[in-house]
Amino acid sequence: MGTIQALRGTRDILPEEVVYWQRVESVARDILGRAAYQEIRTPIFEETGLFERGIGEATDVVGKEMYTFLDKGERSVTLRPEGTAGVVRAAIEHGLYAQGGVQRLWYTGPMFRYERPGAGRQRQFHQIGVEVLGSPEPRADAEVIAIATDILQTLGLKNLHLDINSLGNRDDRLTYRQALVDYLTPYKAELDPDSQDRLSRNPLRILDSKDKRTQEIAENSPSILQYLGPDSKRHFEQVQQFLSDLGISYQVNPRLVRGLDYYTHTAFEVISDDGELGSQATVCGGGRYDGLLAELGGPDTPSVGWAIGLERLIILLQKLQSPPKFGLDFYVVSRGEKAEAQALLLTQKLRRAGFSLDLDLSGSAFKKQFARADKSGAVACLILGDEEAENQTVKLKWMATKEQQALSQIDLLAKTDELRRQIDSNCHHT
RNA sequence: GCGGGCGUAGCCAAGUGGUUAAGGCAGUGGAUUGUGAUUCCACCAUCCGGGGGUUCAAGUCCCCUCGUUCGCCCCA
């Protein structure tokens, strides 16, 4: 068009959609607040090395999806591709772990990954996430899952399921990895090309290949669960027990592996069964990352967390609910120089008194202004014309009944309590 | 990064080589300068995402490009 438009993979969230975002944020804020989680805000860009060390250089996220550039001081900086690394960095930097046992934190904001955009996948996308630092206990795993479940449920989402798995500790994983490679190597030629490549690079990921033949082969592969040591096994069993106690249904999916290197023990995903999201059906993903703080130079601090993909969540929400309505108290109609001036004043005064008012600024004919008043959804209409301006009065018209009364502007402002009651009783919006 | 679909006004959308690019919704102005509906009238794309090419002639064919969408990869 010759005009500038939003970059590929970025988009504007227009007022109509923003109401959903606000709803998600307020539900999450409320639930997290009651669970004693504190909000943390970290920078949107960080030193590149943080992500290389934290997420893992072998991962696709780090290897090919980061927005990395040199700033004017020749530092390599990266737009954060996820939230955990920054939160952990901040926790170490400020010694948050030292302030007694367990730190419960949450965050929200934009993340950046250079990848092919699609439905529910943007280059700039948004997450809300939690991190519980300092508890090795399975109860912590269960708590964060329960909170995620609560948020999604409160928002009214349906047709979601929870998959969980355990990746064990470092040793468990190494042993298993070898066993898996041993099993798969004889089939190498039959695997799809991607998986052949992954055999040496990241064999666990072969387990959730979409290729049919690869799936058949993976079907009979050894399960990670058979390779968990006694402690890992016990941890995983306890997490499951707690989830059952909490009434949260889940399924164990031994093929669930996550693409970020820092995960240990519990890994989980909340997945939508609706078709809306296509192949990007994971709404929430997370797990335990016991080694990450130490990896980044902090003290040994077992931790667990998750992130919800907001774009995906909101796609589901929009299919489910009509947008929340903004309840307007008054629509102000005025015509004539004096009346328009008085209307402006009266409007401001009523706004200060706590009412919501839309002042028609078009200057068009009364008929048009009334038509707009009708569409605005306002409970009542305030009308000022030459006559009212002359007498310092105003007409109050109830939209639902079309009843109309004249009263002095002073009276109107004097009886705001009564007005409030009348509006509330006339109010059909929720 | 790879493979397929799509791209006409704010939105939906007809049009498939031939004069001035249907229609609907929304919007704007008006039907004797003050009342929400309906109706009526007028206006609302010098242009079909952008660029190039083929042709006497292109929104309609070809190429490139941008965007979008589906699948793969990966992830939330």
Coordinates of C-alpha atoms (C1' of nucleotides) in Angstrom, one line a residue:
Chain A
M1 CA 0.0 0.0 0.0
G2 CA 3.0 2.3 0.3
T3 CA 2.0 2.9 3.9
I4 CA 3.9 1.5 6.8
Q5 CA 2.4 -1.5 8.4
A6 CA 3.2 -3.6 11.5
L7 CA 6.1 -5.9 10.9
R8 CA 5.6 -9.5 10.1
G9 CA 4.8 -11.5 13.3
T10 CA 3.7 -8.4 15.2
R11 CA 0.2 -7.0 15.5
D12 CA -1.9 -4.4 17.1
I13 CA -4.3 -5.4 19.8
L14 CA -7.3 -3.2 19.1
P15 CA -9.7 -1.9 21.8
E16 CA -12.3 -4.6 20.9
E17 CA -9.7 -7.3 21.8
V18 CA -8.1 -5.5 24.6
V19 CA -11.1 -6.1 26.9
Y20 CA -10.2 -9.8 26.8
W21 CA -6.6 -9.1 27.7
Q22 CA -7.7 -7.1 30.6
R23 CA -10.0 -9.8 31.8
V24 CA -7.2 -12.4 31.7
E25 CA -4.9 -10.1 33.5
S26 CA -7.3 -9.3 36.2
V27 CA -8.3 -12.9 36.8
A28 CA -4.6 -14.0 36.9
R29 CA -3.7 -11.1 39.2
D30 CA -6.4 -12.0 41.6
I31 CA -5.7 -15.7 41.8
L32 CA -1.9 -15.1 42.0
G33 CA -2.4 -12.5 44.7
R34 CA -4.4 -14.8 46.8
A35 CA -1.7 -17.4 46.4
A36 CA 0.9 -15.0 47.7
Y37 CA 2.8 -14.6 44.4
Q38 CA 4.5 -11.3 43.9
E39 CA 4.8 -9.6 40.5
I40 CA 8.3 -9.0 39.1
R41 CA 9.2 -6.9 36.1
T42 CA 12.4 -7.6 34.4
P43 CA 14.0 -6.0 31.3
I44 CA 12.8 -7.0 27.8
F45 CA 16.4 -7.4 26.6
E46 CA 19.3 -9.0 28.4
E47 CA 22.8 -10.0 27.7
T48 CA 22.7 -12.7 25.1
G49 CA 24.8 -15.1 27.3
L50 CA 22.0 -15.3 29.8
F51 CA 19.8 -17.2 27.3
E52 CA 22.6 -19.2 25.8
R53 CA 23.5 -20.5 29.2
G54 CA 20.1 -20.7 30.7
I55 CA 18.0 -22.1 27.9
G56 CA 20.7 -24.1 26.2
E57 CA 22.8 -23.4 23.2
A58 CA 21.6 -26.6 21.4
T59 CA 17.9 -25.6 21.6
D60 CA 16.1 -24.1 18.6
V61 CA 15.0 -21.2 20.6
V62 CA 18.6 -20.1 21.2
G63 CA 20.0 -21.5 18.0
K64 CA 17.8 -19.9 15.5
E65 CA 15.0 -17.9 17.0
M66 CA 16.5 -15.2 19.0
Y67 CA 16.4 -11.5 18.2
T68 CA 20.1 -10.8 18.9
F69 CA 22.0 -7.7 18.0
L70 CA 25.0 -5.6 19.0
D71 CA 24.1 -2.3 20.7
K72 CA 26.1 0.8 20.3
G73 CA 28.5 -0.3 23.0
E74 CA 29.2 -3.5 21.0
R75 CA 27.4 -5.7 23.6
S76 CA 25.5 -8.6 22.3
V77 CA 22.0 -8.2 23.6
T78 CA 18.9 -10.3 23.0
L79 CA 15.2 -9.6 23.2
R80 CA 14.0 -12.1 25.7
P81 CA 12.5 -15.2 24.1
E82 CA 11.0 -16.4 27.4
G83 CA 10.6 -15.2 30.9
T84 CA 12.3 -17.6 33.2
A85 CA 15.9 -16.7 32.5
G86 CA 15.4 -13.1 33.2
V87 CA 13.5 -13.8 36.5
V88 CA 16.2 -16.2 37.6
R89 CA 18.9 -13.7 36.7
A90 CA 17.1 -11.0 38.8
A91 CA 16.6 -13.4 41.7
I92 CA 20.3 -14.2 41.8
E93 CA 21.4 -10.6 41.2
H94 CA 19.2 -9.3 44.1
G95 CA 19.6 -12.3 46.4
L96 CA 15.9 -12.9 46.4
Y97 CA 16.5 -16.5 47.4
A98 CA 18.1 -15.4 50.6
Q99 CA 15.1 -13.7 51.9
G100 CA 13.9 -16.9 53.4
G101 CA 13.1 -20.2 51.8
V102 CA 10.7 -19.9 49.0
Q103 CA 10.1 -17.0 46.6
R104 CA 6.9 -17.0 44.6
L105 CA 7.0 -14.7 41.6
W106 CA 4.9 -14.0 38.6
Y107 CA 5.4 -11.9 35.5
T108 CA 3.7 -10.9 32.3
G109 CA 4.9 -9.2 29.1
P110 CA 6.0 -9.5 25.6
M111 CA 8.5 -12.2 24.4
F112 CA 10.3 -12.4 21.1
R113 CA 11.1 -15.3 18.8
Y114 CA 12.0 -15.1 15.2
E115 CA 9.9 -17.8 13.7
R116 CA 7.3 -18.3 11.1
P117 CA 4.1 -16.6 12.3
G118 CA 0.7 -18.4 12.3
A119 CA -2.4 -18.6 14.3
G120 CA -1.5 -18.3 17.9
R121 CA 2.1 -17.8 17.0
Q122 CA 3.6 -14.3 16.8
R123 CA 7.2 -13.1 16.7
Q124 CA 6.2 -10.7 19.5
F125 CA 4.0 -12.7 21.7
H126 CA 2.9 -12.4 25.3
Q127 CA 3.1 -14.7 28.3
I128 CA 2.1 -14.7 31.9
G129 CA 4.2 -16.9 34.0
V130 CA 5.0 -18.0 37.5
E131 CA 8.3 -19.1 39.2
V132 CA 8.5 -20.7 42.6
L133 CA 12.2 -20.6 43.6
G134 CA 13.7 -22.6 46.4
S135 CA 11.4 -25.5 47.0
P136 CA 12.3 -29.0 46.0
E137 CA 9.0 -30.4 47.2
P138 CA 6.5 -32.1 44.9
R139 CA 3.9 -29.9 46.7
A140 CA 5.4 -26.9 44.8
D141 CA 4.9 -28.7 41.5
A142 CA 1.3 -29.4 42.4
E143 CA 0.7 -25.9 43.6
V144 CA 1.8 -24.2 40.4
I145 CA -0.2 -26.6 38.3
A146 CA -3.3 -26.0 40.5
I147 CA -2.9 -22.3 40.0
A148 CA -2.6 -22.6 36.3
T149 CA -5.7 -24.8 36.3
D150 CA -7.6 -22.3 38.4
I151 CA -6.8 -19.4 36.1
L152 CA -7.9 -21.3 33.0
Q153 CA -11.0 -22.6 34.7
T154 CA -12.0 -19.2 36.1
L155 CA -11.8 -17.8 32.7
G156 CA -14.3 -20.4 31.6
L157 CA -12.1 -22.4 29.3
K158 CA -13.3 -25.8 28.3
N159 CA -11.9 -28.8 26.5
L160 CA -8.4 -28.6 28.0
H161 CA -6.4 -31.5 29.2
L162 CA -3.3 -31.7 31.3
D163 CA -0.3 -33.9 30.3
I164 CA 2.5 -34.5 32.7
N165 CA 5.7 -36.4 32.6
S166 CA 9.0 -36.6 34.5
L167 CA 12.3 -36.1 32.9
G168 CA 14.1 -37.2 36.1
N169 CA 17.3 -35.6 37.3
R170 CA 20.4 -35.1 35.2
D171 CA 21.7 -38.6 35.6
D172 CA 18.3 -40.3 34.9
R173 CA 18.1 -38.3 31.8
L174 CA 21.5 -39.2 30.6
T175 CA 21.0 -42.9 31.2
Y176 CA 17.7 -42.7 29.4
R177 CA 19.0 -40.8 26.5
Q178 CA 21.6 -43.5 25.9
A179 CA 19.0 -46.2 26.1
L180 CA 16.8 -44.4 23.7
V181 CA 19.7 -43.9 21.2
D182 CA 20.6 -47.5 21.5
Y183 CA 17.0 -48.5 20.8
L184 CA 16.5 -46.1 17.9
T185 CA 19.9 -46.4 16.1
P186 CA 19.0 -49.7 14.3
Y187 CA 15.9 -48.0 12.9
K188 CA 17.8 -44.9 11.8
A189 CA 17.2 -45.3 8.1
E190 CA 13.4 -45.6 8.7
L191 CA 13.1 -42.4 10.7
D192 CA 12.0 -39.2 9.1
P193 CA 14.9 -36.9 8.1
D194 CA 14.3 -34.5 11.0
S195 CA 14.4 -37.3 13.5
Q196 CA 17.5 -38.8 12.0
D197 CA 19.1 -35.5 12.6
R198 CA 17.8 -35.3 16.1
L199 CA 19.2 -38.8 17.0
S200 CA 22.5 -37.2 17.8
R201 CA 21.4 -33.7 18.7
N202 CA 18.3 -34.2 20.8
P203 CA 17.0 -37.7 20.7
L204 CA 14.2 -37.1 23.3
R205 CA 12.4 -34.9 20.8
I206 CA 12.0 -37.9 18.4
L207 CA 9.4 -39.1 20.7
D208 CA 6.9 -36.5 19.6
S209 CA 7.6 -36.6 16.0
K210 CA 4.5 -36.3 13.8
D211 CA 5.8 -38.7 11.2
K212 CA 3.8 -41.9 11.0
R213 CA 6.6 -44.4 10.7
T214 CA 8.7 -42.6 13.3
Q215 CA 5.7 -42.8 15.7
E216 CA 5.4 -46.5 15.1
I217 CA 9.0 -47.0 16.0
A218 CA 8.7 -44.7 19.0
E219 CA 5.7 -46.6 20.2
N220 CA 7.9 -49.5 21.4
S221 CA 10.8 -47.4 22.6
P222 CA 11.8 -47.5 26.3
S223 CA 10.0 -45.1 28.5
I224 CA 11.7 -42.4 30.5
L225 CA 9.7 -43.6 33.5
Q226 CA 11.6 -46.8 33.6
Y227 CA 14.8 -45.0 34.0
L228 CA 13.9 -42.8 36.9
G229 CA 16.0 -43.3 40.0
P230 CA 14.2 -43.9 43.3
D231 CA 14.2 -40.2 44.3
S232 CA 12.9 -39.1 41.0
K233 CA 10.3 -41.8 40.9
R234 CA 9.1 -40.9 44.4
H235 CA 8.9 -37.2 43.5
F236 CA 6.8 -37.9 40.4
E237 CA 4.5 -40.2 42.3
Q238 CA 3.9 -37.6 44.9
V239 CA 3.1 -35.0 42.4
Q240 CA 0.5 -37.3 40.9
Q241 CA -0.9 -38.0 44.3
F242 CA -1.3 -34.4 45.1
L243 CA -2.9 -33.6 41.8
S244 CA -5.4 -36.4 42.4
D245 CA -6.0 -35.0 45.9
L246 CA -6.7 -31.6 44.4
G247 CA -9.2 -33.1 42.0
I248 CA -7.1 -32.2 39.0
S249 CA -7.3 -34.7 36.2
Y250 CA -4.2 -35.4 34.2
Q251 CA -2.7 -38.0 32.0
V252 CA 0.9 -39.2 32.2
N253 CA 2.5 -38.8 28.8
P254 CA 6.0 -40.3 28.8
R255 CA 6.6 -38.8 25.4
L256 CA 6.1 -35.3 26.7
V257 CA 9.5 -33.6 26.4
R258 CA 10.1 -29.9 26.4
G259 CA 12.4 -28.0 24.2
L260 CA 14.2 -26.0 26.8
D261 CA 17.3 -27.7 28.3
Y262 CA 16.7 -26.5 31.9
Y263 CA 13.8 -28.8 32.7
T264 CA 14.2 -31.6 35.2
H265 CA 11.7 -33.9 36.9
T266 CA 8.1 -32.7 36.3
A267 CA 7.2 -31.4 32.9
F268 CA 3.6 -30.5 32.0
E269 CA 1.5 -28.9 29.3
V270 CA -2.1 -27.8 29.2
I271 CA -3.4 -28.5 25.8
S272 CA -6.6 -27.4 24.0
D273 CA -8.7 -30.0 22.3
D274 CA -10.6 -27.5 20.2
G275 CA -9.4 -27.1 16.7
E276 CA -8.9 -23.4 16.9
L277 CA -5.2 -23.4 17.6
G278 CA -4.2 -25.9 14.9
S279 CA -1.0 -27.5 15.8
Q280 CA -0.2 -24.8 18.3
A281 CA -2.5 -26.3 20.9
T282 CA -0.4 -25.9 24.0
V283 CA -1.8 -23.0 26.1
C284 CA 0.4 -23.5 29.1
G285 CA 3.7 -25.2 29.5
G286 CA 6.1 -25.6 32.3
G287 CA 8.0 -27.8 34.7
R288 CA 10.7 -28.0 37.3
Y289 CA 14.2 -26.6 36.7
D290 CA 16.3 -27.6 39.6
G291 CA 19.7 -26.9 38.0
L292 CA 19.1 -23.5 36.4
L293 CA 20.0 -21.2 39.3
A294 CA 23.3 -23.0 39.8
E295 CA 23.9 -23.0 36.1
L296 CA 23.6 -19.2 36.1
G297 CA 26.0 -18.8 38.9
G298 CA 23.5 -18.7 41.8
P299 CA 23.1 -21.0 44.7
D300 CA 21.6 -24.4 44.3
T301 CA 17.9 -23.6 44.2
P302 CA 15.3 -26.1 43.1
S303 CA 12.5 -24.3 41.3
V304 CA 9.4 -24.9 39.3
G305 CA 7.2 -22.7 37.0
W306 CA 5.1 -22.3 33.9
A307 CA 4.1 -19.9 31.3
I308 CA 0.8 -19.3 29.6
G309 CA 0.7 -18.1 26.0
L310 CA -1.7 -15.2 26.0
E311 CA -2.4 -15.0 22.3
R312 CA -3.5 -18.6 22.3
L313 CA -5.5 -18.2 25.4
I314 CA -7.3 -15.2 24.0
I315 CA -8.1 -17.0 20.7
L316 CA -9.9 -19.6 22.8
L317 CA -11.6 -17.0 24.9
Q318 CA -12.9 -15.1 22.0
K319 CA -14.6 -18.2 20.6
L320 CA -16.2 -18.8 23.9
Q321 CA -17.5 -15.4 25.1
S322 CA -18.8 -12.3 23.6
P323 CA -16.7 -9.3 24.6
P324 CA -17.4 -7.8 28.0
K325 CA -19.5 -4.7 27.7
F326 CA -18.5 -1.4 28.9
G327 CA -21.4 0.0 30.9
L328 CA -22.0 3.6 30.1
D329 CA -24.2 5.7 32.4
F330 CA -25.0 8.7 30.2
Y331 CA -24.7 9.8 26.6
V332 CA -24.7 13.6 26.4
V333 CA -26.5 15.2 23.5
S334 CA -26.1 18.9 22.9
R335 CA -26.6 21.4 20.1
G336 CA -26.0 25.2 19.9
E337 CA -23.0 27.1 21.1
K338 CA -24.1 27.8 24.6
A339 CA -25.6 24.4 25.1
E340 CA -22.5 22.7 23.9
A341 CA -20.4 24.7 26.3
Q342 CA -22.7 23.9 29.2
A343 CA -22.8 20.2 28.2
L344 CA -19.0 20.0 28.4
L345 CA -19.0 21.4 31.9
L346 CA -21.9 19.3 33.1
T347 CA -20.2 16.2 31.7
Q348 CA -17.0 16.8 33.5
K349 CA -18.8 17.5 36.8
L350 CA -20.7 14.2 36.5
R351 CA -17.6 12.3 35.6
R352 CA -15.9 13.7 38.8
A353 CA -19.0 12.5 40.7
G354 CA -18.3 9.0 39.6
F355 CA -20.5 8.5 36.5
S356 CA -19.4 7.4 33.1
L357 CA -20.4 9.7 30.3
D358 CA -19.9 9.9 26.6
L359 CA -20.1 13.4 25.3
D360 CA -21.2 13.6 21.7
L361 CA -18.6 15.9 20.0
S362 CA -20.0 15.6 16.4
G363 CA -22.1 18.8 16.4
S364 CA -24.5 17.0 14.1
A365 CA -28.3 17.1 14.3
F366 CA -30.2 15.9 17.3
K367 CA -31.6 13.0 15.4
K368 CA -28.1 11.7 14.7
Q369 CA -27.0 12.3 18.2
F370 CA -29.9 10.3 19.5
A371 CA -29.1 7.5 17.2
R372 CA -25.6 7.3 18.5
A373 CA -26.9 7.5 22.1
D374 CA -29.0 4.5 21.3
K375 CA -26.0 2.5 20.0
S376 CA -23.8 3.6 22.8
G377 CA -25.7 1.4 25.3
A378 CA -25.9 4.3 27.7
V379 CA -28.6 3.9 30.4
A380 CA -29.7 7.5 30.0
C381 CA -29.3 10.5 27.9
L382 CA -28.7 14.1 28.9
I383 CA -30.0 16.7 26.5
L384 CA -29.1 20.3 26.2
G385 CA -30.4 22.6 23.5
D386 CA -30.9 26.4 23.3
E387 CA -33.9 26.3 25.6
E388 CA -32.1 24.3 28.3
A389 CA -29.0 26.5 28.0
E390 CA -31.1 29.6 28.5
N391 CA -32.7 28.2 31.7
Q392 CA -29.7 26.3 33.0
T393 CA -31.7 23.1 32.8
V394 CA -31.1 19.7 31.3
K395 CA -33.4 17.0 30.1
L396 CA -32.9 13.5 31.4
K397 CA -34.1 10.7 29.2
W398 CA -34.2 7.1 30.2
M399 CA -33.3 5.1 27.1
A400 CA -35.2 2.0 28.0
T401 CA -38.6 3.6 28.7
K402 CA -38.1 6.8 26.7
E403 CA -39.4 8.7 29.7
Q404 CA -38.0 12.2 29.8
Q405 CA -37.9 14.8 32.5
A406 CA -36.6 18.3 32.8
L407 CA -34.6 19.5 35.8
S408 CA -32.2 22.2 36.6
Q409 CA -28.5 21.4 36.2
I410 CA -28.0 22.3 39.8
D411 CA -30.6 19.8 41.0
L412 CA -29.1 17.1 38.8
L413 CA -25.7 17.6 40.4
A414 CA -27.2 17.7 43.9
K415 CA -28.9 14.4 43.7
T416 CA -26.2 12.2 42.5
D417 CA -26.9 9.4 45.0
E418 CA -30.4 9.1 43.8
L419 CA -29.2 9.1 40.2
R420 CA -26.8 6.3 40.9
R421 CA -29.6 4.2 42.3
Q422 CA -31.8 4.9 39.3
I423 CA -29.1 4.0 36.9
D424 CA -28.3 0.8 38.7
S425 CA -31.9 -0.2 38.7
N426 CA -32.2 0.6 35.0
C427 CA -29.0 -1.1 34.2
H428 CA -29.4 -4.1 32.0
H429 CA -25.7 -4.5 31.3
T430 CA -23.8 -6.7 33.6
Chain B
rG1 C1' 14.1 -22.3 7.2
rC2 C1' 10.9 -25.9 3.9
rG3 C1' 6.0 -27.2 1.4
rG4 C1' 0.5 -25.9 0.1
rG5 C1' -3.8 -22.2 0.1
rC6 C1' -5.3 -17.1 0.1
rG7 C1' -4.8 -11.3 -0.6
rU8 C1' -11.0 -6.7 -4.3
rA9 C1' -13.3 -0.3 0.4
rG10 C1' -13.6 -0.3 8.0
rC11 C1' -16.1 -5.5 7.5
rC12 C1' -18.5 -9.5 4.3
rA13 C1' -18.2 -10.1 -0.8
rA14 C1' -19.4 -10.6 -6.7
rG15 C1' -16.2 -10.6 -10.7
rU16 C1' -12.3 -16.1 -14.2
rG17 C1' -9.1 -11.0 -20.6
rG18 C1' -12.8 -6.3 -23.2
rU19 C1' -16.4 0.3 -22.2
rU20 C1' -17.4 4.3 -16.2
rA21 C1' -14.9 -2.5 -10.6
rA22 C1' -21.9 -5.7 -8.5
rG23 C1' -24.3 -6.1 -3.8
rG24 C1' -24.7 -6.1 1.6
rC25 C1' -23.2 -4.2 6.5
rA26 C1' -21.0 -0.1 8.8
rG27 C1' -20.2 5.3 8.0
rU28 C1' -21.4 10.5 6.3
rG29 C1' -25.0 14.4 4.6
rG30 C1' -30.1 15.3 3.8
rA31 C1' -36.0 14.5 3.6
rU32 C1' -38.4 22.7 6.3
rU33 C1' -32.5 24.3 12.1
rG34 C1' -35.0 19.4 18.8
rU35 C1' -35.6 13.1 19.9
rG36 C1' -33.7 6.7 19.2
rA37 C1' -37.4 2.6 14.4
rU38 C1' -38.7 2.0 9.4
rU39 C1' -38.5 4.3 4.6
rC40 C1' -36.5 7.5 0.8
rC41 C1' -32.4 10.5 -1.6
rA42 C1' -27.2 11.5 -2.1
rC43 C1' -22.1 10.4 -0.9
rC44 C1' -18.6 6.5 0.3
rA45 C1' -12.2 1.7 -4.0
rU46 C1' -9.1 7.2 -10.3
rC47 C1' -8.8 1.2 -8.3
rC48 C1' -8.4 -4.6 -7.1
rG49 C1' -1.5 -5.9 -1.2
rG50 C1' 3.1 -3.9 -3.9
rG51 C1' 6.4 -4.1 -8.4
rG52 C1' 7.5 -5.9 -13.2
rG53 C1' 5.9 -8.7 -17.6
rU54 C1' 2.6 -10.9 -21.6
rU55 C1' -1.5 -8.6 -24.6
rC56 C1' -4.7 -4.1 -29.1
rA57 C1' -6.9 -4.9 -23.9
rA58 C1' -5.6 -7.6 -17.0
rG59 C1' -8.6 -7.4 -10.7
rU60 C1' -8.8 -11.6 -14.1
rC61 C1' -2.6 -14.9 -17.4
rC62 C1' 3.0 -15.1 -15.9
rC63 C1' 7.2 -13.7 -12.7
rC64 C1' 9.1 -11.3 -8.3
rU65 C1' 7.9 -9.3 -3.6
rC66 C1' 5.2 -8.3 0.9
rG67 C1' 1.4 -10.0 4.1
rU68 C1' -1.7 -13.8 5.8
rU69 C1' -3.2 -18.9 6.6
rC70 C1' -2.5 -24.4 7.0
rG71 C1' 1.2 -28.3 7.6
rC72 C1' 6.6 -29.4 9.0
rC73 C1' 10.4 -27.7 12.5
rC74 C1' 10.0 -25.6 17.3
rC75 C1' 7.3 -23.6 21.2
rA76 C1' 3.4 -20.7 24.9

